[in-house]
PDB file of C-alpha atoms in Angstrom:
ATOM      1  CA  UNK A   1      59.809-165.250-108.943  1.00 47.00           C
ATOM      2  CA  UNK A   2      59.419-168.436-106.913  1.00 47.00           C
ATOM      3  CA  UNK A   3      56.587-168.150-104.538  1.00 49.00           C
ATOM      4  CA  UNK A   4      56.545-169.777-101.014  1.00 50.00           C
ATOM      5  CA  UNK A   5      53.843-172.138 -99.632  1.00 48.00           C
ATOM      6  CA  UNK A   6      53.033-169.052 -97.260  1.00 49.00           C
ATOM      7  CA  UNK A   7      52.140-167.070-100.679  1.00 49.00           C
ATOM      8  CA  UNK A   8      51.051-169.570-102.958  1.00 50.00           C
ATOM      9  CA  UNK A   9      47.971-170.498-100.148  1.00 50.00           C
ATOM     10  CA  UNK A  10      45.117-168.772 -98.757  1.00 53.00           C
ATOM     11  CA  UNK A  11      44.711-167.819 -94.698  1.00 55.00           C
ATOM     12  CA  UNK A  12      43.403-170.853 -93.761  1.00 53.00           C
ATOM     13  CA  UNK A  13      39.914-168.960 -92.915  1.00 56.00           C
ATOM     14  CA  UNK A  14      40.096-167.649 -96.319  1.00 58.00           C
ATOM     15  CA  UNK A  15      39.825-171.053 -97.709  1.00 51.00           C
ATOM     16  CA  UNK A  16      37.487-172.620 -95.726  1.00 52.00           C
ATOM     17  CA  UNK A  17      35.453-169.357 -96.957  1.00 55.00           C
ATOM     18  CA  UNK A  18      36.439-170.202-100.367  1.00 54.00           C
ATOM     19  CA  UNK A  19      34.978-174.217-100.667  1.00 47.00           C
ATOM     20  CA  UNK A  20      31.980-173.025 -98.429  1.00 55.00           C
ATOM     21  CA  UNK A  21      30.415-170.664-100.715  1.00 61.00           C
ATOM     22  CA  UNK A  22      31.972-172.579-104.028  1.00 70.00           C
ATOM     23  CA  UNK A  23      29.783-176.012-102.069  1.00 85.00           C
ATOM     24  CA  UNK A  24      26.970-173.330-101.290  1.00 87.00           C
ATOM     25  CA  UNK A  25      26.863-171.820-104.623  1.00 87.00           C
ATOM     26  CA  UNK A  26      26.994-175.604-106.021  1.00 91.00           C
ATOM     27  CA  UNK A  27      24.346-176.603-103.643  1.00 91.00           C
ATOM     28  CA  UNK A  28      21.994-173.827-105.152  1.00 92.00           C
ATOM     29  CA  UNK A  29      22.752-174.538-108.652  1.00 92.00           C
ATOM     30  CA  UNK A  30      21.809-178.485-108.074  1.00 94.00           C
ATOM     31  CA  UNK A  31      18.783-177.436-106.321  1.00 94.00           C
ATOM     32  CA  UNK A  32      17.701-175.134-109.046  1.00 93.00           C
ATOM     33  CA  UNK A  33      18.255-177.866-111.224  1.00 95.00           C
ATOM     34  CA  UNK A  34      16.507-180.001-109.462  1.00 96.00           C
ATOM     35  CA  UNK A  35      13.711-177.987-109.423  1.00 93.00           C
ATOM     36  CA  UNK A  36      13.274-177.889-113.064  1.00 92.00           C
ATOM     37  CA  UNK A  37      13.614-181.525-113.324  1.00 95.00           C
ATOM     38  CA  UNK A  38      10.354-181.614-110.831  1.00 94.00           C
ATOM     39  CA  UNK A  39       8.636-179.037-113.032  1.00 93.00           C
ATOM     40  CA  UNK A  40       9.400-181.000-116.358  1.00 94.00           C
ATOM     41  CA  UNK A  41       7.996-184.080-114.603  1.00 96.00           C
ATOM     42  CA  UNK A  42       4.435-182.061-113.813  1.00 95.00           C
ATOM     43  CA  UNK A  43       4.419-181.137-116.717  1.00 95.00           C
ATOM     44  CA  UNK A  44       4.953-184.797-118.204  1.00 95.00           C
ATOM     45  CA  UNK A  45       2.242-185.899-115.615  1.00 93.00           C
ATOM     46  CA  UNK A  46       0.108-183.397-116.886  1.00 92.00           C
ATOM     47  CA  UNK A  47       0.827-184.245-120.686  1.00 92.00           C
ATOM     48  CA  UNK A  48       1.399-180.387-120.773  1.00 93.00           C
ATOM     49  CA  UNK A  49       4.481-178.740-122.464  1.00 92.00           C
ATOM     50  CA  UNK A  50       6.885-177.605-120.179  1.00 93.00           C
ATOM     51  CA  UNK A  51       6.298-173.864-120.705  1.00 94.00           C
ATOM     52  CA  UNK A  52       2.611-174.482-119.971  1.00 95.00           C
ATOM     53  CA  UNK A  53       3.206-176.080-116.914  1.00 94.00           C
ATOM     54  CA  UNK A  54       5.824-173.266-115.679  1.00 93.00           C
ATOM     55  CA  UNK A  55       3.065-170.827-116.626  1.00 95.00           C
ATOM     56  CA  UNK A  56       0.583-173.063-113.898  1.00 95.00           C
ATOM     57  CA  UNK A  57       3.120-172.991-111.601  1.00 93.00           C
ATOM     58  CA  UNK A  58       4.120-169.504-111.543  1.00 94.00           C
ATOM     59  CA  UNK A  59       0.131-168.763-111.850  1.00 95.00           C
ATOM     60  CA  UNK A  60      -0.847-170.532-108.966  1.00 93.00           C
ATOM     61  CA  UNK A  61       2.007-169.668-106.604  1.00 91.00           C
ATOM     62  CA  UNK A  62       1.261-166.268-107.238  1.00 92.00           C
ATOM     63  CA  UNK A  63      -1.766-167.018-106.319  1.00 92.00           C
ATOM     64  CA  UNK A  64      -1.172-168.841-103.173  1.00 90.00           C
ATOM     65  CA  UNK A  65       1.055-165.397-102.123  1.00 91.00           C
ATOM     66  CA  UNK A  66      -2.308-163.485-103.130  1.00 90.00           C
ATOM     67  CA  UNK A  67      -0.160-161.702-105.850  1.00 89.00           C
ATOM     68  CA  UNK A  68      -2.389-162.347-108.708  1.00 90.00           C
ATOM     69  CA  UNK A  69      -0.396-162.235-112.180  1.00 92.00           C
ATOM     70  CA  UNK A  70      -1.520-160.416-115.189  1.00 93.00           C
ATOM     71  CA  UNK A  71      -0.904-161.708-118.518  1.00 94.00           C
ATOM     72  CA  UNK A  72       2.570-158.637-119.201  1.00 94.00           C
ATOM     73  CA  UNK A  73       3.252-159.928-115.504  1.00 93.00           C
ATOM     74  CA  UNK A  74       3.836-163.838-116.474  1.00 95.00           C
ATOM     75  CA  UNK A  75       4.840-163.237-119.788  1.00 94.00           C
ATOM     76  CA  UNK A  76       7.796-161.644-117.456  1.00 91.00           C
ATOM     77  CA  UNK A  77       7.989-164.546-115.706  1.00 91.00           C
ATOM     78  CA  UNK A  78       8.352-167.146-118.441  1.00 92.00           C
ATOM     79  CA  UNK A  79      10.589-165.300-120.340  1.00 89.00           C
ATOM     80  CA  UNK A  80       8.338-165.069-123.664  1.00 93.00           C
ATOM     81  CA  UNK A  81       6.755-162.308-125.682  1.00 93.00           C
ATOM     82  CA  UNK A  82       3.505-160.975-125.692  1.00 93.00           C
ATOM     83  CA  UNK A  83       2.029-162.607-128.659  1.00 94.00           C
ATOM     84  CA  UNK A  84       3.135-166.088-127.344  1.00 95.00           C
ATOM     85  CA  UNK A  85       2.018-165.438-124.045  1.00 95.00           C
ATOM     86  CA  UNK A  86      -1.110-164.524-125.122  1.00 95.00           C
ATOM     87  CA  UNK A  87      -1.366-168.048-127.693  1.00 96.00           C
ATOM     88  CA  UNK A  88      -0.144-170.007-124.090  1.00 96.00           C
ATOM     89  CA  UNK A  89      -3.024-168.309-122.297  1.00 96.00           C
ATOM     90  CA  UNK A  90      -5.617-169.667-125.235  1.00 96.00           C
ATOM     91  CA  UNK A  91      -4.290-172.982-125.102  1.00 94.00           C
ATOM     92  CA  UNK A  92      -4.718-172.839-121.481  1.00 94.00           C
ATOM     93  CA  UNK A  93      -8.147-171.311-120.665  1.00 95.00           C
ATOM     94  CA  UNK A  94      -8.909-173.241-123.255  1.00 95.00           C
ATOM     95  CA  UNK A  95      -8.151-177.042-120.816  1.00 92.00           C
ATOM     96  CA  UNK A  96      -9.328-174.770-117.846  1.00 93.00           C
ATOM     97  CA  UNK A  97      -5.562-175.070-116.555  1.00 95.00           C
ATOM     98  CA  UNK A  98      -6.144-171.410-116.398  1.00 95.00           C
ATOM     99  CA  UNK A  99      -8.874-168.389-115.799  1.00 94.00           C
ATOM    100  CA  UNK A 100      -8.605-165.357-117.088  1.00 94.00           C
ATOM    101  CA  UNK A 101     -10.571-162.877-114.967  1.00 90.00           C
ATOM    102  CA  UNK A 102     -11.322-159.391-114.593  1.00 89.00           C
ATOM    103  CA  UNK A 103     -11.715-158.622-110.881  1.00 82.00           C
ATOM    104  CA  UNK A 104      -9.907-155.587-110.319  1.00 79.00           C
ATOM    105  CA  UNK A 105     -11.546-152.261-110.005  1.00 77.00           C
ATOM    106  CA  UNK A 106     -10.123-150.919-113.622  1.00 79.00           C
ATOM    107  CA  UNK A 107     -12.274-154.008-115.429  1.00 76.00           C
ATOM    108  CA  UNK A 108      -9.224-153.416-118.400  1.00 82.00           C
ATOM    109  CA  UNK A 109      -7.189-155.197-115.889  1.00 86.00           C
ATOM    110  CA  UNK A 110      -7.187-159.104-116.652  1.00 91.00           C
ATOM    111  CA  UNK A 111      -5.654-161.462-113.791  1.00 93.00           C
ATOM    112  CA  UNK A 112      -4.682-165.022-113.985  1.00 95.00           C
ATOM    113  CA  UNK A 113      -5.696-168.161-111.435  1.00 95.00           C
ATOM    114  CA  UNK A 114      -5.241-171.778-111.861  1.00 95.00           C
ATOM    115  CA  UNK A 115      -8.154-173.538-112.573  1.00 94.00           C
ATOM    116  CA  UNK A 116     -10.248-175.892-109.902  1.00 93.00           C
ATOM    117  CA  UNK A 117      -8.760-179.416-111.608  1.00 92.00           C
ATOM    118  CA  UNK A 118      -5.290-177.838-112.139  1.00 92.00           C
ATOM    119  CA  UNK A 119      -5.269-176.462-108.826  1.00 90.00           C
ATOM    120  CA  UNK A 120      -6.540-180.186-107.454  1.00 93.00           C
ATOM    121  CA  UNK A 121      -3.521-181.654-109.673  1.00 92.00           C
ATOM    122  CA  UNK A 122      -0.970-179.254-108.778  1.00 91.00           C
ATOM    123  CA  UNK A 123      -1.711-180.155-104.975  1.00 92.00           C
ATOM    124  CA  UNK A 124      -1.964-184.046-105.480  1.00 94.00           C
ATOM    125  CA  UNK A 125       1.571-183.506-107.107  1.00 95.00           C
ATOM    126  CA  UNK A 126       3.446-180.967-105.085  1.00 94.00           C
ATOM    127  CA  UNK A 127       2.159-182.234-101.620  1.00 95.00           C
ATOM    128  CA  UNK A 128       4.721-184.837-100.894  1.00 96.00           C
ATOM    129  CA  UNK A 129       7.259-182.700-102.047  1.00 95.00           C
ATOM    130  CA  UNK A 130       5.748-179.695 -99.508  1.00 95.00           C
ATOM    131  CA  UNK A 131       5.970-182.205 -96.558  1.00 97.00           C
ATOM    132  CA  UNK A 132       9.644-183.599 -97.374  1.00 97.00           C
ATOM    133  CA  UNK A 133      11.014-180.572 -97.814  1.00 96.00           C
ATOM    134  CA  UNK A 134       9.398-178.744 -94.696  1.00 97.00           C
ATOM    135  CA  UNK A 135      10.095-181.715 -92.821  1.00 98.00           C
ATOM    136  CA  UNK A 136      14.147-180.977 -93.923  1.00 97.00           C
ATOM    137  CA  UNK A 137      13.602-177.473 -92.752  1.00 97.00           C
ATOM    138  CA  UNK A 138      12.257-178.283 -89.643  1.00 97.00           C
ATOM    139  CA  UNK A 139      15.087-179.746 -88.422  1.00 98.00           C
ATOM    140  CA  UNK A 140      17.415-176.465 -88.427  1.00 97.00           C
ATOM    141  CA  UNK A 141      16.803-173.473 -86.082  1.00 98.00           C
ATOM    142  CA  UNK A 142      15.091-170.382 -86.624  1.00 97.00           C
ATOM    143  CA  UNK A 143      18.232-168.350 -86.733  1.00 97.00           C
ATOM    144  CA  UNK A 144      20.110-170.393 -89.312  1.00 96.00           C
ATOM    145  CA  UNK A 145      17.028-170.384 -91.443  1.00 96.00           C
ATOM    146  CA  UNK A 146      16.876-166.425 -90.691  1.00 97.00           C
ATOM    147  CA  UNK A 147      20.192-165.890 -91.851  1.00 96.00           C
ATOM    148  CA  UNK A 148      19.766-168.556 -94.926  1.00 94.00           C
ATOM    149  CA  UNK A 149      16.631-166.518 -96.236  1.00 96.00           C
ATOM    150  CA  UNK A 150      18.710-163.452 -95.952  1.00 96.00           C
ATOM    151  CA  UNK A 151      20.955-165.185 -98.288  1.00 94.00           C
ATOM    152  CA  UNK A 152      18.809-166.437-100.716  1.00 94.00           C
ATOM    153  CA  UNK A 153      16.894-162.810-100.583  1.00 95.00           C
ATOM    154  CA  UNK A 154      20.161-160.958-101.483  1.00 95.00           C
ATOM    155  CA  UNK A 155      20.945-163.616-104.046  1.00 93.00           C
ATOM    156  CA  UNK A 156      17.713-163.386-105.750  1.00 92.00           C
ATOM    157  CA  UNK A 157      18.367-159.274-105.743  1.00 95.00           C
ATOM    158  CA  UNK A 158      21.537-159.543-107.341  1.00 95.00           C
ATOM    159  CA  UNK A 159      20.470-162.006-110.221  1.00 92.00           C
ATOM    160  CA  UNK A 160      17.610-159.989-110.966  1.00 90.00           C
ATOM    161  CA  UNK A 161      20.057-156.810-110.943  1.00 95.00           C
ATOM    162  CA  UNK A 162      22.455-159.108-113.596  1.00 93.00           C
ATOM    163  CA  UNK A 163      19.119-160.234-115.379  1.00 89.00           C
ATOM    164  CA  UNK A 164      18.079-156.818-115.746  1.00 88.00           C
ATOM    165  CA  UNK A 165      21.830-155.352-117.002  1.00 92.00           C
ATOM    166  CA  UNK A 166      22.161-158.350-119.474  1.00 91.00           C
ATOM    167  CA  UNK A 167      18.738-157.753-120.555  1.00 84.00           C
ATOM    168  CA  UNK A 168      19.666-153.861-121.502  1.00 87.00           C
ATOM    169  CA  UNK A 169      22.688-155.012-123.320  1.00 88.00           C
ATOM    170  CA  UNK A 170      21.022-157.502-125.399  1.00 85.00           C
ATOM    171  CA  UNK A 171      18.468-154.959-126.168  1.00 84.00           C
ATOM    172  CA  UNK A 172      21.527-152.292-126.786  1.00 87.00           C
ATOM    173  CA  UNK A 173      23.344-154.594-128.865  1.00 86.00           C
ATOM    174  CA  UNK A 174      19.817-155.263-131.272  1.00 83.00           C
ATOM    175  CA  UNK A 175      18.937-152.594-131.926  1.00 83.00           C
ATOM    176  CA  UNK A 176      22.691-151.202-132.455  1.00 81.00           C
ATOM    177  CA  UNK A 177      23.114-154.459-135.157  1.00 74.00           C
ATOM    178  CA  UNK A 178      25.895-155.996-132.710  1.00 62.00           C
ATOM    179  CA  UNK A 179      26.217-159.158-130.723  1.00 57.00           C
ATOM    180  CA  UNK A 180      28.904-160.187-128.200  1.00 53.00           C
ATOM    181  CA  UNK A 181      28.576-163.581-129.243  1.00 53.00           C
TER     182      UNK A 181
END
């Protein structure tokens, strides 16, 4: 059956929806990449490998949101296991990129901070990025950037929810002996 420009399109403000969130959705997926390209460039600049440096990163902007990591916490974070965590953290503490301390009142409890020269790095890097960005922010109004952090809030929820499903299945289909692949 033949269908009729009526049928074949969208309301117009169901279009307009449409290329707005495929553009937004686009935007975010540039930016993201973007953002690793930054964070493979730190790490370049620090002569670090590129997990290293994602572990200083997520280390000190935990940090910064006084939400120290533990060592099961950025392992987490980084996506890798225990035991390489744990070699990352050597090879780290070892360069003082990172501190290992024990500050909590259970002293089993290790925590993680950047150390004074990567922290002095990390800021000599990151700082002209900081003010070029918040200078772009500045220019919209509270209520758009409201809304936008809504956004990105719900978006971050539902990735982690897909994260967390895919995760399971992967972990089903392992120890079942199947793959979807």
């Amino acid at each position: 059956m033949e269908q009729t420009d009526d049928q074949a399109r969208p309301a117009s403000g169901e279009a307009t929806r449409q290329v707005g969130q495929g553009g937004l959705l686009e935007g975010l997926r540039i930016y993201g990449a973007d953002y690793a390209d930054m964070r493979r460039l730190f790490a370049r600049w620090l002569g670090l490998h590129a997990t290293d440096a994602a572990a200083l990163i997520e280390v000190a902007n935990c940090e910064l949101r006084e939400d120290l990591l533990t060592p099961a916490r950025l392992s987490e974070r980084i996506q890798l296991s225990p035991n390489a965590t744990s070699a990352l953290l050597n090879r780290m503490e070892q360069t003082g990129h990172i501190l290992r301390t024990r500050e909590h009142a259970d002293r089993r409890v290790v925590t993680l901070r950047a150390g004074e020269q990567a922290r002095l790095l990390a800021e000599q890097f990151f700082t002209p990025v900081a003010r070029r960005t918040q200078a772009v922010i500045d220019r919209y109004p509270a209520e758009l950037l409201e809304q936008f952090q809504q956004l990105l809030d719900d978006l971050h929820h539902t990735m982690r929810t897909c994260l967390t499903e895919a995760g399971e299945a992967a972990r089903t289909a392992r120890s079942s002996g199947t793959s979807s692949a």
